[in-house]
XYZ file of C-alpha atoms in Angstrom:
262
model
C 16.407 -17.849 -7.787
C 13.192 -17.726 -5.741
C 15.138 -16.898 -2.582
C 17.228 -14.146 -4.215
C 14.902 -11.172 -3.526
C 14.548 -12.198 0.121
C 18.325 -12.509 0.508
C 18.832 -9.091 -1.079
C 16.299 -7.467 1.245
C 17.717 -9.171 4.329
C 21.365 -8.436 3.586
C 20.533 -4.779 2.850
C 17.910 -4.307 5.573
C 19.896 -1.672 7.482
C 20.627 0.272 4.313
C 16.969 0.149 3.231
C 15.868 1.382 6.648
C 18.434 4.206 6.633
C 17.391 5.295 3.138
C 13.738 5.269 4.184
C 14.476 7.458 7.209
C 16.441 9.840 4.977
C 13.553 9.931 2.497
C 11.051 10.804 5.216
C 13.351 13.391 6.790
C 13.891 15.203 3.501
C 10.185 14.997 2.655
C 9.015 16.794 5.814
C 12.084 18.919 6.588
C 10.830 22.130 4.953
C 7.130 21.812 5.847
C 5.494 23.698 8.709
C 3.813 20.661 10.256
C 6.775 18.383 9.649
C 6.192 14.764 10.618
C 2.670 15.645 11.798
C 1.637 15.207 8.170
C 1.896 11.470 8.826
C -1.165 11.879 11.055
C -2.883 14.779 9.284
C -2.836 13.246 5.796
C -4.856 10.076 6.522
C -7.230 11.963 8.836
C -7.895 14.502 6.082
C -8.716 11.741 3.607
C -10.892 10.046 6.210
C -12.897 13.215 6.841
C -13.545 13.614 3.110
C -14.593 9.987 2.698
C -16.737 10.032 5.833
C -18.524 13.188 4.713
C -19.171 11.917 1.174
C -20.312 8.426 2.110
C -22.142 9.160 5.376
C -23.757 12.519 4.654
C -23.914 12.848 0.859
C -24.492 9.261 -0.289
C -25.916 8.281 3.135
C -24.285 4.869 2.970
C -25.487 2.498 5.668
C -24.564 -1.026 6.692
C -26.778 -3.481 8.523
C -26.240 -3.600 12.306
C -23.347 -1.119 12.115
C -23.238 2.235 13.916
C -21.721 5.385 12.432
C -18.407 5.068 14.303
C -17.892 1.484 13.159
C -18.768 2.494 9.602
C -16.101 5.196 9.790
C -13.618 2.566 11.006
C -14.622 0.299 8.113
C -13.745 3.134 5.737
C -10.555 4.080 7.598
C -9.373 0.467 7.829
C -9.453 0.353 4.033
C -8.247 3.881 3.362
C -5.004 3.648 5.341
C -3.486 0.661 3.470
C -4.662 2.218 0.203
C -2.822 5.476 0.979
C 0.325 3.415 1.539
C -0.215 1.717 -1.826
C -0.943 5.014 -3.575
C 2.252 6.589 -2.240
C 4.339 3.603 -3.319
C 2.769 3.684 -6.772
C 3.403 7.386 -7.389
C 6.844 7.712 -5.783
C 8.021 4.278 -6.891
C 7.401 5.072 -10.547
C 10.155 7.703 -10.505
C 12.609 6.043 -8.129
C 15.006 4.788 -10.823
C 14.862 7.701 -13.276
C 15.405 10.170 -10.416
C 18.520 8.374 -9.157
C 20.690 8.391 -12.259
C 24.045 8.572 -10.389
C 23.189 5.425 -8.431
C 21.968 3.618 -11.549
C 25.173 4.395 -13.420
C 27.294 3.276 -10.487
C 28.567 -0.273 -10.309
C 28.614 -0.922 -6.558
C 25.229 0.285 -5.321
C 22.485 -2.388 -5.319
C 19.711 -0.505 -7.126
C 17.302 -3.358 -6.325
C 16.815 -1.800 -2.884
C 15.590 1.574 -4.162
C 11.984 0.439 -4.805
C 11.714 -1.407 -1.443
C 12.919 1.800 0.218
C 9.886 3.560 -1.277
C 7.579 0.818 -0.012
C 8.982 1.071 3.509
C 8.740 4.878 3.461
C 4.974 4.592 3.017
C 4.547 2.625 6.236
C 4.543 5.391 8.896
C 1.131 6.544 7.644
C -0.016 2.918 7.688
C 1.194 2.361 11.257
C -0.419 5.538 12.578
C -3.723 4.747 10.871
C -3.796 1.160 12.082
C -2.990 2.291 15.623
C -5.958 4.685 15.575
C -8.295 1.912 14.420
C -7.001 -0.550 17.029
C -7.285 1.931 19.913
C -10.832 2.818 18.869
C -11.829 -0.856 18.645
C -10.409 -1.447 22.124
C -12.454 1.442 23.557
C -15.504 0.024 21.779
C -14.857 -3.314 23.428
C -14.706 -4.900 19.975
C -11.034 -5.904 19.794
C -10.614 -9.434 18.466
C -7.877 -12.067 18.559
C -7.588 -11.639 14.792
C -5.529 -8.530 15.597
C -2.677 -10.952 16.242
C -2.612 -11.499 12.476
C -1.904 -7.821 11.811
C 1.882 -8.380 11.436
C 1.071 -10.952 8.749
C -1.094 -8.414 6.903
C 1.653 -5.784 7.111
C 4.314 -8.228 5.892
C 2.131 -9.275 2.956
C 1.519 -5.656 2.046
C 5.246 -4.941 2.147
C 5.926 -7.809 -0.276
C 3.117 -6.605 -2.534
C 4.358 -2.998 -2.487
C 7.932 -4.076 -3.229
C 6.669 -5.942 -6.278
C 4.576 -2.962 -7.389
C 7.516 -0.575 -6.913
C 9.846 -2.834 -8.923
C 7.249 -3.063 -11.703
C 6.358 0.623 -12.017
C 9.953 1.831 -11.644
C 11.003 -0.497 -14.465
C 8.109 0.562 -16.698
C 8.904 4.257 -16.212
C 12.521 3.782 -17.314
C 11.414 2.654 -20.771
C 8.098 4.530 -21.014
C 8.425 7.949 -19.386
C 4.728 8.676 -19.853
C 4.023 5.841 -17.456
C 5.075 8.148 -14.639
C 2.060 10.324 -15.513
C -0.247 7.377 -16.109
C 0.182 6.087 -12.552
C -1.559 9.221 -11.282
C -4.647 8.368 -13.315
C -4.294 4.718 -12.367
C -4.350 5.497 -8.657
C -7.580 7.490 -9.047
C -9.229 4.653 -10.983
C -8.133 2.101 -8.389
C -9.406 4.308 -5.572
C -12.863 4.348 -7.163
C -12.861 0.630 -7.959
C -11.545 -0.510 -4.583
C -13.976 -1.154 -1.694
C -12.924 1.788 0.458
C -16.298 3.401 1.091
C -18.179 0.125 0.971
C -17.660 -3.518 1.935
C -17.661 -6.672 -0.159
C -21.182 -7.465 1.042
C -22.439 -4.308 -0.684
C -20.970 -5.107 -4.111
C -23.764 -6.025 -6.582
C -23.466 -9.481 -8.121
C -23.298 -7.940 -11.597
C -20.151 -6.006 -10.627
C -18.510 -8.710 -8.545
C -16.073 -9.560 -11.326
C -14.403 -6.159 -10.914
C -13.533 -7.016 -7.327
C -12.252 -10.447 -8.301
C -9.625 -8.991 -10.672
C -8.646 -6.107 -8.370
C -5.725 -7.110 -6.096
C -6.482 -4.211 -3.755
C -9.864 -5.766 -3.018
C -8.163 -8.696 -1.291
C -5.680 -6.486 0.555
C -8.411 -4.206 1.882
C -10.809 -6.983 2.837
C -8.047 -8.930 4.599
C -7.336 -5.869 6.749
C -11.054 -5.448 7.448
C -11.393 -9.084 8.478
C -8.584 -8.555 10.985
C -9.520 -5.102 12.273
C -13.309 -5.000 12.099
C -14.999 -8.327 11.455
C -12.832 -10.461 13.722
C -13.253 -13.384 11.350
C -10.950 -14.386 8.498
C -12.467 -15.370 5.164
C -10.232 -18.232 3.915
C -10.791 -17.384 0.234
C -9.844 -13.751 0.776
C -6.780 -14.706 2.838
C -5.456 -17.364 0.450
C -6.010 -15.184 -2.626
C -4.249 -12.254 -0.972
C -1.260 -14.394 0.048
C -0.899 -15.694 -3.521
C -1.325 -12.177 -4.944
C 1.246 -10.615 -2.605
C 3.921 -13.249 -3.169
C 3.164 -13.427 -6.895
C 3.475 -9.661 -7.354
C 6.688 -9.641 -5.312
C 8.386 -12.284 -7.451
C 7.082 -11.022 -10.808
C 8.191 -7.475 -10.024
C 11.647 -8.586 -8.927
C 12.069 -10.910 -11.922
C 11.220 -8.134 -14.392
C 13.487 -5.657 -12.597
C 16.419 -8.082 -12.561
C 16.017 -8.994 -16.226
C 16.004 -5.379 -17.400
C 18.202 -3.505 -14.902
C 21.312 -3.825 -17.078
C 19.537 -1.664 -19.670
C 18.597 1.096 -17.230
C 21.816 3.080 -17.697
C 21.070 3.457 -21.417
C 17.666 5.042 -20.775
C 17.929 7.186 -17.639
């Protein structure tokens, strides 16, 4: 049973990839900028965050220049945007595909992973910008070799999230609206504009129960710090795999009821 979700993803990998490409093509087909939104969107968010935290709140970090501080923010913002997109789009992925749900041959388990994969172009572009900048700074570290591990863990985590929220929305349609509020709350509670060193001890418990804290800090350890915190890494691995299996288990247990509710 534990190997089932991996076997489903592997056996349907070409179909998932094709569906993701189709999703992205249809998303940008009618827009003026087209696929350039993949670059513009994260840069727009970065400019807002940089302005608010650097010039309004005047956030500073010890022994860190302004460019590195911007990279600290961007290194957290990019994976969060990927998560946010999966959360919002994934919530509606089952209820918006009624013909596929009512069919008997199509493996609907791959619809949520398709959403997760579709969020990755923004992630890849953002990570590439951070890496290139770190290279020009002369601050690139061997921890960058762990970046594929971070991306794989995020994919597992996002698949689990997409399975969970898509299942919840089938039975509770208001949940599709709630995820919008949830993403805003998580954006404020996650260490995007600040690092774990800046979290007050009295509020540390919020970080400990926030899975995005571990995802973001793991990316920062790889991209910026060049040193992996074992506690952060181990907790994130457990969280990613745990979310993946819990989401798939819930989806599998309830998918036979989907046709009665969509």
